[in-house]
JSON list of C-alpha atoms in Angstrom, two decimals:
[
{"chain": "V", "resi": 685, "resn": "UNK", "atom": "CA", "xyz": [-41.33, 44.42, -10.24]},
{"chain": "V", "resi": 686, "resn": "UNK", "atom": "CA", "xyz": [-44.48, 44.74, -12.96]},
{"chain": "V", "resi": 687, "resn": "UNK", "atom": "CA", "xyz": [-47.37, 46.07, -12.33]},
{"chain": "V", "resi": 688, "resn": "UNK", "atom": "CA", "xyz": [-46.74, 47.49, -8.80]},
{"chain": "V", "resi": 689, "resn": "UNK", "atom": "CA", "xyz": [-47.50, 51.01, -7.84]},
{"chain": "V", "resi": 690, "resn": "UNK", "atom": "CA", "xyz": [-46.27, 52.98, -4.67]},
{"chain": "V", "resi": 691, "resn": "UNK", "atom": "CA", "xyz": [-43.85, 50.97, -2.54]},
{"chain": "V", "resi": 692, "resn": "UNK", "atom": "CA", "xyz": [-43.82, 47.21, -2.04]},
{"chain": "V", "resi": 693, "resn": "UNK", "atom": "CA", "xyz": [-41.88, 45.40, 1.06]},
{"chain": "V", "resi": 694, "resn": "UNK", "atom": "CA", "xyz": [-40.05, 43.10, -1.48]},
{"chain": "V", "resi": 695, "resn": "UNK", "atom": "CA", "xyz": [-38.83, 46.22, -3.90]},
{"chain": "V", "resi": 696, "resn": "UNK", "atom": "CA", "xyz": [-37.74, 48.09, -0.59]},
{"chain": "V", "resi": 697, "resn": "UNK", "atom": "CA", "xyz": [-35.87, 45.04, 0.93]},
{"chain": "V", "resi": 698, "resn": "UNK", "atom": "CA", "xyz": [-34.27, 44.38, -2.38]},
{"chain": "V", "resi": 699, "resn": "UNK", "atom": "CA", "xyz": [-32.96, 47.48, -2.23]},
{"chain": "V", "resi": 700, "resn": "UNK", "atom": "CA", "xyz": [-31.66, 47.42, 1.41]},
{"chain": "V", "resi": 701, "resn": "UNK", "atom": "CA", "xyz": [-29.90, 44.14, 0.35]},
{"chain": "V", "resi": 702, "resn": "UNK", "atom": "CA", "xyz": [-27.96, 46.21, -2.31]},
{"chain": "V", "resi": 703, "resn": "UNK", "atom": "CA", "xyz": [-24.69, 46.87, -1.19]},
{"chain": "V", "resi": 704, "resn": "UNK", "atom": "CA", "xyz": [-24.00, 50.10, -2.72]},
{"chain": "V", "resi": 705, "resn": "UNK", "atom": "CA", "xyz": [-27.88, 51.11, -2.69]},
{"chain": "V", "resi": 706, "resn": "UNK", "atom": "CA", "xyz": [-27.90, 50.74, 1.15]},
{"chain": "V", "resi": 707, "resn": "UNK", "atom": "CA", "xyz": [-24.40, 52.53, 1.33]},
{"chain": "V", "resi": 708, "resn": "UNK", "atom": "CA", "xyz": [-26.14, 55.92, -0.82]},
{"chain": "V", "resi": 709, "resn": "UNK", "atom": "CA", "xyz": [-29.57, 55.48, 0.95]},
{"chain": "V", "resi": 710, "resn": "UNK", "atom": "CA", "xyz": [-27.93, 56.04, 4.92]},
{"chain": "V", "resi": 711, "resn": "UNK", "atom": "CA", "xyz": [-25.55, 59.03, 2.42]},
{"chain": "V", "resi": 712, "resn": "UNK", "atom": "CA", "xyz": [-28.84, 60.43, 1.73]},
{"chain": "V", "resi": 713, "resn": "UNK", "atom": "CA", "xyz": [-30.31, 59.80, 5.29]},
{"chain": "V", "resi": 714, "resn": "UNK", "atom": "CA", "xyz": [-27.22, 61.70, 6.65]},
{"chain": "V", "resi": 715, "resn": "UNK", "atom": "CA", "xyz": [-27.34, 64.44, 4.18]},
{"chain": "V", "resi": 716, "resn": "UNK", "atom": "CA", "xyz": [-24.01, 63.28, 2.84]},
{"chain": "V", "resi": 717, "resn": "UNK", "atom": "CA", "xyz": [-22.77, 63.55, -1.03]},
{"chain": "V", "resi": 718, "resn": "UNK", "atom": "CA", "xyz": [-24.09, 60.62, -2.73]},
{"chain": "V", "resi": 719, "resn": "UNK", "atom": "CA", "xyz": [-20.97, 57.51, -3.55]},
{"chain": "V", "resi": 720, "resn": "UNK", "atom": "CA", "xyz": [-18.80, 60.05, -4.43]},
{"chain": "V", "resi": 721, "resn": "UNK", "atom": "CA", "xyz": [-15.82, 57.19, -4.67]},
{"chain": "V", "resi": 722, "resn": "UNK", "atom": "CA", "xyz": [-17.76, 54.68, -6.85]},
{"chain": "V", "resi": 723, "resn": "UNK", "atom": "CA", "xyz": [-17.87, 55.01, -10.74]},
{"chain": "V", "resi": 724, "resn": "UNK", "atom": "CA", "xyz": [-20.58, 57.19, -12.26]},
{"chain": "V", "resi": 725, "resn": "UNK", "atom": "CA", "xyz": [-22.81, 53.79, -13.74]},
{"chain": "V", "resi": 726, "resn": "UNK", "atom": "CA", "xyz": [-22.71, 52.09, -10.48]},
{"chain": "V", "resi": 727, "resn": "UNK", "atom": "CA", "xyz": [-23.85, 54.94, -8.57]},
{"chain": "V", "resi": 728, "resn": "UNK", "atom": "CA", "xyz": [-26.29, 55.82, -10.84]},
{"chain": "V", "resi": 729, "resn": "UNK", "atom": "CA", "xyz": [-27.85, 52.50, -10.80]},
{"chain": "V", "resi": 730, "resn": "UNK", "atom": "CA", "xyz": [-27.63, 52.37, -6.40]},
{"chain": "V", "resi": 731, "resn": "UNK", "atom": "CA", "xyz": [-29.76, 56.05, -6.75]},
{"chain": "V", "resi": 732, "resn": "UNK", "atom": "CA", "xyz": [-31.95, 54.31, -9.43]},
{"chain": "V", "resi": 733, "resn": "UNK", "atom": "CA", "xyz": [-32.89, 50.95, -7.31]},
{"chain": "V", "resi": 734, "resn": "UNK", "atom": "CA", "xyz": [-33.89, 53.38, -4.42]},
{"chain": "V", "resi": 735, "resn": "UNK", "atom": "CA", "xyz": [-35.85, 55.57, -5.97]},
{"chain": "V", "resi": 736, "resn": "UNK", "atom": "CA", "xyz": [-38.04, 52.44, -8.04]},
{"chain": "V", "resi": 737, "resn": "UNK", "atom": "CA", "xyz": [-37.94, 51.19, -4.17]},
{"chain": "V", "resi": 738, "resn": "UNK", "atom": "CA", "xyz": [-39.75, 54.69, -2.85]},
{"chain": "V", "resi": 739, "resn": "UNK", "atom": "CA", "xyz": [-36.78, 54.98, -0.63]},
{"chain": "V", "resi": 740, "resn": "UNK", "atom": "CA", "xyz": [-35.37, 58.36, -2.19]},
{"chain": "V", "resi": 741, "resn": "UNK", "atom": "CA", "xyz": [-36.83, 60.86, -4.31]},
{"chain": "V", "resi": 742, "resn": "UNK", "atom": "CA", "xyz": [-36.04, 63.78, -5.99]},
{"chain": "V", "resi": 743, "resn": "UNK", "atom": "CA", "xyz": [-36.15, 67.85, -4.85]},
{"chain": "V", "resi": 744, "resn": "UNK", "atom": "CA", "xyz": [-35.80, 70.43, -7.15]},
{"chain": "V", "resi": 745, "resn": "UNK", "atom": "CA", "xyz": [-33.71, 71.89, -4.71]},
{"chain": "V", "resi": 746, "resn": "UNK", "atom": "CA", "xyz": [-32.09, 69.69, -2.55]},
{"chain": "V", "resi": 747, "resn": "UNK", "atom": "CA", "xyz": [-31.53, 67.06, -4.87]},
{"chain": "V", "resi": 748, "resn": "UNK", "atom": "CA", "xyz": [-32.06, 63.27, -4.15]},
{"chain": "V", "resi": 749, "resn": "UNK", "atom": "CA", "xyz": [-33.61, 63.08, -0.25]},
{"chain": "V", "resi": 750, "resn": "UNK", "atom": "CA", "xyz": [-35.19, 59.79, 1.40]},
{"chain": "V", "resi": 751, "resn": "UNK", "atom": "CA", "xyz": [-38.71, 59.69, 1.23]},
{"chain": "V", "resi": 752, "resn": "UNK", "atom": "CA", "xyz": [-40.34, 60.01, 4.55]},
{"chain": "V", "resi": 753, "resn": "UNK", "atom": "CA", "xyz": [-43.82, 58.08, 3.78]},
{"chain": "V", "resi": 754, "resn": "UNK", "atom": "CA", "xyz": [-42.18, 54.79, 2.51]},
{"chain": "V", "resi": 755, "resn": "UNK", "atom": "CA", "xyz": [-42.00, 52.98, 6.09]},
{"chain": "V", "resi": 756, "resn": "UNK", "atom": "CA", "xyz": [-45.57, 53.98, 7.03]},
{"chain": "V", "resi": 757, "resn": "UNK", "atom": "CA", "xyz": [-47.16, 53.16, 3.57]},
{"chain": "V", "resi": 758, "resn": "UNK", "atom": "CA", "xyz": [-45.79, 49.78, 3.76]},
{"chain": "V", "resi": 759, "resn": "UNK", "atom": "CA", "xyz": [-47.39, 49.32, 7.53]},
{"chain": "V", "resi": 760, "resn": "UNK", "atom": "CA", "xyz": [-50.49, 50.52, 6.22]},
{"chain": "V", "resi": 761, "resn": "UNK", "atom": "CA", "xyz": [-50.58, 48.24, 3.21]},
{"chain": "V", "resi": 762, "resn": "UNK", "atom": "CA", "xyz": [-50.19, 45.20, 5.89]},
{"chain": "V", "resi": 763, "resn": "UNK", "atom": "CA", "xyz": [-53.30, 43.45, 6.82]},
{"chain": "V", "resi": 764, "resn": "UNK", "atom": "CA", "xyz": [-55.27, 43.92, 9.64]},
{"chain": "V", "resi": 765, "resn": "UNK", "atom": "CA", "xyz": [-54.88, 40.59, 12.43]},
{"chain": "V", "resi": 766, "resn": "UNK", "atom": "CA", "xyz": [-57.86, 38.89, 13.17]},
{"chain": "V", "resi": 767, "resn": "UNK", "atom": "CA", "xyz": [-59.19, 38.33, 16.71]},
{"chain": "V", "resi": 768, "resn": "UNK", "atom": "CA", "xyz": [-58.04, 35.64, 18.44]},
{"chain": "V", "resi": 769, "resn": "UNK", "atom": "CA", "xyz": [-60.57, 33.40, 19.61]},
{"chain": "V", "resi": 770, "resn": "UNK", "atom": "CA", "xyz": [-61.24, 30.68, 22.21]},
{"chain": "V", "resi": 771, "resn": "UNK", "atom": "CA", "xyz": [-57.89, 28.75, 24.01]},
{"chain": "V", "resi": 772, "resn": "UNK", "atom": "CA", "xyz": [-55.35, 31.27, 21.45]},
{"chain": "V", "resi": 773, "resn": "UNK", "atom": "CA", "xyz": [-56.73, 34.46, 23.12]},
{"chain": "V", "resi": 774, "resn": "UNK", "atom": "CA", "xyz": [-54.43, 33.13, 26.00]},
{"chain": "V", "resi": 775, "resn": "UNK", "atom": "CA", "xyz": [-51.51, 32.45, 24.34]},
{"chain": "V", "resi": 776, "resn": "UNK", "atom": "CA", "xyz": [-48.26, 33.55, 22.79]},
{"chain": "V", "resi": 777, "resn": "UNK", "atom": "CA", "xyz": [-46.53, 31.53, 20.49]},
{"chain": "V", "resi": 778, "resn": "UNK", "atom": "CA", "xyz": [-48.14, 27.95, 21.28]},
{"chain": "V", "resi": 779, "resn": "UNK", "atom": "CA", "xyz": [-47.43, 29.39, 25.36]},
{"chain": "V", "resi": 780, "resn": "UNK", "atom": "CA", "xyz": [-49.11, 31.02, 28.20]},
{"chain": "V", "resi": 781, "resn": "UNK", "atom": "CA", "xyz": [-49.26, 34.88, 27.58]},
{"chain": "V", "resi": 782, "resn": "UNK", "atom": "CA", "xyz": [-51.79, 34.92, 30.50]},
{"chain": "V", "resi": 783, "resn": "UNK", "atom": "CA", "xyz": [-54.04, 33.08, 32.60]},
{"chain": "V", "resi": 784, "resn": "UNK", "atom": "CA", "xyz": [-57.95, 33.90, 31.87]},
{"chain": "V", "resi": 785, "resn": "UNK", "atom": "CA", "xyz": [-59.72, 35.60, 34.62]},
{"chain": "V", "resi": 786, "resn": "UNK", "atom": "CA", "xyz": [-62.91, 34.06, 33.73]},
{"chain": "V", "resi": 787, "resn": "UNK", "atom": "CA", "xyz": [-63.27, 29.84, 35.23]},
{"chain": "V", "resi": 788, "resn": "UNK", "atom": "CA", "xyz": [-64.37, 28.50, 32.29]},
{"chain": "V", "resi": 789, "resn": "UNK", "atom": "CA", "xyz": [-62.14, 30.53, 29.94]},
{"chain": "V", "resi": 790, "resn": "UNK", "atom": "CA", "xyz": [-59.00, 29.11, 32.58]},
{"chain": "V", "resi": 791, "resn": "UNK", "atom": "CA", "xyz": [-60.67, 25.23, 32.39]},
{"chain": "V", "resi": 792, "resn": "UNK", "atom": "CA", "xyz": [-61.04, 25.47, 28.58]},
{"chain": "V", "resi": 793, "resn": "UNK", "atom": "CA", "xyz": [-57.16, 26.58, 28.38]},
{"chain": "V", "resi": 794, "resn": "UNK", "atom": "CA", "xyz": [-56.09, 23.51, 30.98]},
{"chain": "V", "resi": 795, "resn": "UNK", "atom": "CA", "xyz": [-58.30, 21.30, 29.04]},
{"chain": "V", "resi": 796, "resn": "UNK", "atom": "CA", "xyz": [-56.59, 22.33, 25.81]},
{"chain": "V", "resi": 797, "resn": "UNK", "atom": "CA", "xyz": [-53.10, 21.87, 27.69]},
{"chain": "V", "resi": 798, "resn": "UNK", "atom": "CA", "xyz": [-53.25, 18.24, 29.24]},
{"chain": "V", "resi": 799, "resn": "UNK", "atom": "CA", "xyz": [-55.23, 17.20, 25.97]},
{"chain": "V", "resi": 800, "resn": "UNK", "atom": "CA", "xyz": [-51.84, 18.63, 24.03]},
{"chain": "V", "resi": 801, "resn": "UNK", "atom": "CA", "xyz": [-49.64, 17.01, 26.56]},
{"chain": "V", "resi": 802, "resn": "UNK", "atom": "CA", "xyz": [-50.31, 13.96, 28.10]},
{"chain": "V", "resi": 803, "resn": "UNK", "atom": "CA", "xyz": [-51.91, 11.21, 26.19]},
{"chain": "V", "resi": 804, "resn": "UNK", "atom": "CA", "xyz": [-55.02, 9.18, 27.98]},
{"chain": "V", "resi": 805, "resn": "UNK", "atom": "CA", "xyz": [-53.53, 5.92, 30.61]},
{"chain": "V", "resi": 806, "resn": "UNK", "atom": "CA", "xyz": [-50.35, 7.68, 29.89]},
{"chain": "V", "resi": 807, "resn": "UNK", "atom": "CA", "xyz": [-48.33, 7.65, 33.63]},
{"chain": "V", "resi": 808, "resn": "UNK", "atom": "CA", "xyz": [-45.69, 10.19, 34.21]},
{"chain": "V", "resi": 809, "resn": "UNK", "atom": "CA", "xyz": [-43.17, 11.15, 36.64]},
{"chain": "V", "resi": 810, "resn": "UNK", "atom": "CA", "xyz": [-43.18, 14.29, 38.54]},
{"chain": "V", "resi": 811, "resn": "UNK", "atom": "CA", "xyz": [-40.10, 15.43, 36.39]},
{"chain": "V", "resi": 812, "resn": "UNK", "atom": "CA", "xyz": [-41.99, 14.23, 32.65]},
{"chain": "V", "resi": 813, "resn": "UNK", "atom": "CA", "xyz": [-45.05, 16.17, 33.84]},
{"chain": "V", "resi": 814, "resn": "UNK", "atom": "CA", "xyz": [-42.85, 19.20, 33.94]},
{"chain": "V", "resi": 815, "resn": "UNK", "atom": "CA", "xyz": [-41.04, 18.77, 30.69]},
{"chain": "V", "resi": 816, "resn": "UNK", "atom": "CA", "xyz": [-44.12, 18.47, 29.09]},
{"chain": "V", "resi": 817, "resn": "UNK", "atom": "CA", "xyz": [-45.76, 21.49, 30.57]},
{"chain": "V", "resi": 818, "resn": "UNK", "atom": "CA", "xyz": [-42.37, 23.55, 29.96]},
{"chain": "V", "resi": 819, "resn": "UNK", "atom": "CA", "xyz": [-43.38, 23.76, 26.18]},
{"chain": "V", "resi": 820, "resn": "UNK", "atom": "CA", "xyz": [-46.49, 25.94, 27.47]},
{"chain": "V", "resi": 821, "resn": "UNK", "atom": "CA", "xyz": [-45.61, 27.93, 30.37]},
{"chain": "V", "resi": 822, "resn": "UNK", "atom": "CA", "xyz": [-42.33, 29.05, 32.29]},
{"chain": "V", "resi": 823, "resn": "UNK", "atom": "CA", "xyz": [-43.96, 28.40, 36.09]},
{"chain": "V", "resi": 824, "resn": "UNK", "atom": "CA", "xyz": [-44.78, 24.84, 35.18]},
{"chain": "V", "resi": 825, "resn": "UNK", "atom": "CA", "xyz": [-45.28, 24.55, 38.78]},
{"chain": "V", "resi": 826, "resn": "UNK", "atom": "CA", "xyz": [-48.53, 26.73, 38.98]},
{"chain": "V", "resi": 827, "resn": "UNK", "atom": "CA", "xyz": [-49.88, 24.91, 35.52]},
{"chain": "V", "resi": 828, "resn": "UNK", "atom": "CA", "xyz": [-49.47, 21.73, 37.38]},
{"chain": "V", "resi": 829, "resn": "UNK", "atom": "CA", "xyz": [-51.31, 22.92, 40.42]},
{"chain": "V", "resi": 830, "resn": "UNK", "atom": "CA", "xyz": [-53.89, 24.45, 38.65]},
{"chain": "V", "resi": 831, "resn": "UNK", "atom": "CA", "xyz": [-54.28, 21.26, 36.39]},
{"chain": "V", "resi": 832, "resn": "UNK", "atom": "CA", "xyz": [-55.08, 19.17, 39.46]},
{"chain": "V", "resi": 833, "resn": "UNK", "atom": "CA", "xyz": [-56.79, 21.91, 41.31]},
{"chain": "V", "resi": 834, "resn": "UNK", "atom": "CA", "xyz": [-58.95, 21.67, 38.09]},
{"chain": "V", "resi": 835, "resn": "UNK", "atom": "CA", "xyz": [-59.21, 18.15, 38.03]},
{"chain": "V", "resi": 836, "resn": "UNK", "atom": "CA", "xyz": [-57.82, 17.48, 34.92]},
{"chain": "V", "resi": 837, "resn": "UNK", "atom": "CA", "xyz": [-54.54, 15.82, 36.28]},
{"chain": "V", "resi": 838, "resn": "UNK", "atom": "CA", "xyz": [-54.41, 13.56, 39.21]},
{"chain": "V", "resi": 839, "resn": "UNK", "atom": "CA", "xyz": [-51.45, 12.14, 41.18]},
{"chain": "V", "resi": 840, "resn": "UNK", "atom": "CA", "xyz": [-51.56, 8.41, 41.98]},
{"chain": "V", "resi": 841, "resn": "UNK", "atom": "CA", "xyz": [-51.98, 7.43, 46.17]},
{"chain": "V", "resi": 842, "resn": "UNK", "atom": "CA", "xyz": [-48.44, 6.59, 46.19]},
{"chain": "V", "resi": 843, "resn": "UNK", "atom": "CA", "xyz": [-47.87, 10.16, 44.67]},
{"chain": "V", "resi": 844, "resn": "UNK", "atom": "CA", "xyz": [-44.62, 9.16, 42.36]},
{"chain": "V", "resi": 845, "resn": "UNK", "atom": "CA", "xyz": [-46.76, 9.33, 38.86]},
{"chain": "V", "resi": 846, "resn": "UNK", "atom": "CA", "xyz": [-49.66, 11.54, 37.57]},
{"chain": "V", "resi": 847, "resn": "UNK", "atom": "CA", "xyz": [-52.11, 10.87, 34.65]},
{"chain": "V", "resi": 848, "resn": "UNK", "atom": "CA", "xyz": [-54.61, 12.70, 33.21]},
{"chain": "V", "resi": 849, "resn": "UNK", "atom": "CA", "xyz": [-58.21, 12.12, 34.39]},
{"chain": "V", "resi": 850, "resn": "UNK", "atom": "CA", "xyz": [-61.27, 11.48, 33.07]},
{"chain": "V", "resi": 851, "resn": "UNK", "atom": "CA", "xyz": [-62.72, 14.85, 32.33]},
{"chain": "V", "resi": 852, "resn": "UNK", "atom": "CA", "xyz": [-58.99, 15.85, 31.22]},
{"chain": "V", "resi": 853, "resn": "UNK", "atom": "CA", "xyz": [-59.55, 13.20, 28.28]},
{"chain": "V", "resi": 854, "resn": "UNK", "atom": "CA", "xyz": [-61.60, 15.55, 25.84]},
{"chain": "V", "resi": 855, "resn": "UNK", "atom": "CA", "xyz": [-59.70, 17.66, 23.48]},
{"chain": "V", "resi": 856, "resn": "UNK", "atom": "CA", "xyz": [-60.46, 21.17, 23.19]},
{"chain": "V", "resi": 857, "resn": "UNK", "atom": "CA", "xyz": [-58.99, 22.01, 19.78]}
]
């Protein structure tokens, strides 16, 4: 790959993806003699793909070992996550990762929730409520409670529907 120095994720999985460059990299992981069954030109070109990759390199005296910065260059050359700010502090994958501690941290997260799942005048069943809430937490039980603990979800008299409520119709996004 042009104009790349030191080792680069694509050259080293491009490598690892080589059949017989995979086969003499674990050789030279192992301390083993290099494809000593494959012809000459097809095991010089395996040794040649992983040392471009950074994965081996040569010793004067050992001859060809694998290099031992490679793997920790690459995480180094990854970039560093941003913070996670308001409702996504709270969650994993679109789900809840935890609960906040703080009241209005935990009503800004429900808010965000019923605002992502149940449209406004929308009725639901008991059983729809908890399909819905399934997409952002495994206890849908305790988001339910805590959605109508919080207001933001309220079960009709006859208590076979819920809907959202009024402060549950702003969206938090």
């Amino acid at each position: 790959m042009p104009g790349l120095s030191g080792p680069h994720w694509r050259r080293v999985m491009a490598a690892l993806a080589n059949r017989d460059a995979r086969n003499a990299y674990a050789q030279i992981v192992l301390g083993e003699d290099v494809l000593p069954g494959l012809k000459e030109q097809r095991r010089t070109k395996a040794i040649a793909v992983l040392l471009e990759a950074g994965l081996a390199q040569w010793t004067g005296s050992k001859g060809l070992e694998a290099s031992d910065a490679v793997f920790r260059e690459l995480l180094s050359q990854q970039p560093r996550r941003q913070p996670k700010t308001g409702v996504d502090r709270f969650l994993r994958l679109g789900r809840i990762d935890r609960y906040p501690a703080s009241l209005a941290d935990r009503r800004e997260l429900l808010r965000w929730i019923v605002a992502q799942a149940i449209q406004p005048g929308e009725e639901l069943s008991e059983r729809q409520v908890n399909e819905r809430l399934l997409d952002y937490a495994q206890d849908v039980v305790l988001l339910r409670r805590y959605l109508v603990d919080f207001g933001l979800l309220e079960r009709t008299a006859s208590g076979s529907s819920y809907r959202r409520t009024e402060s549950g119709l702003g969206t938090q996004d």
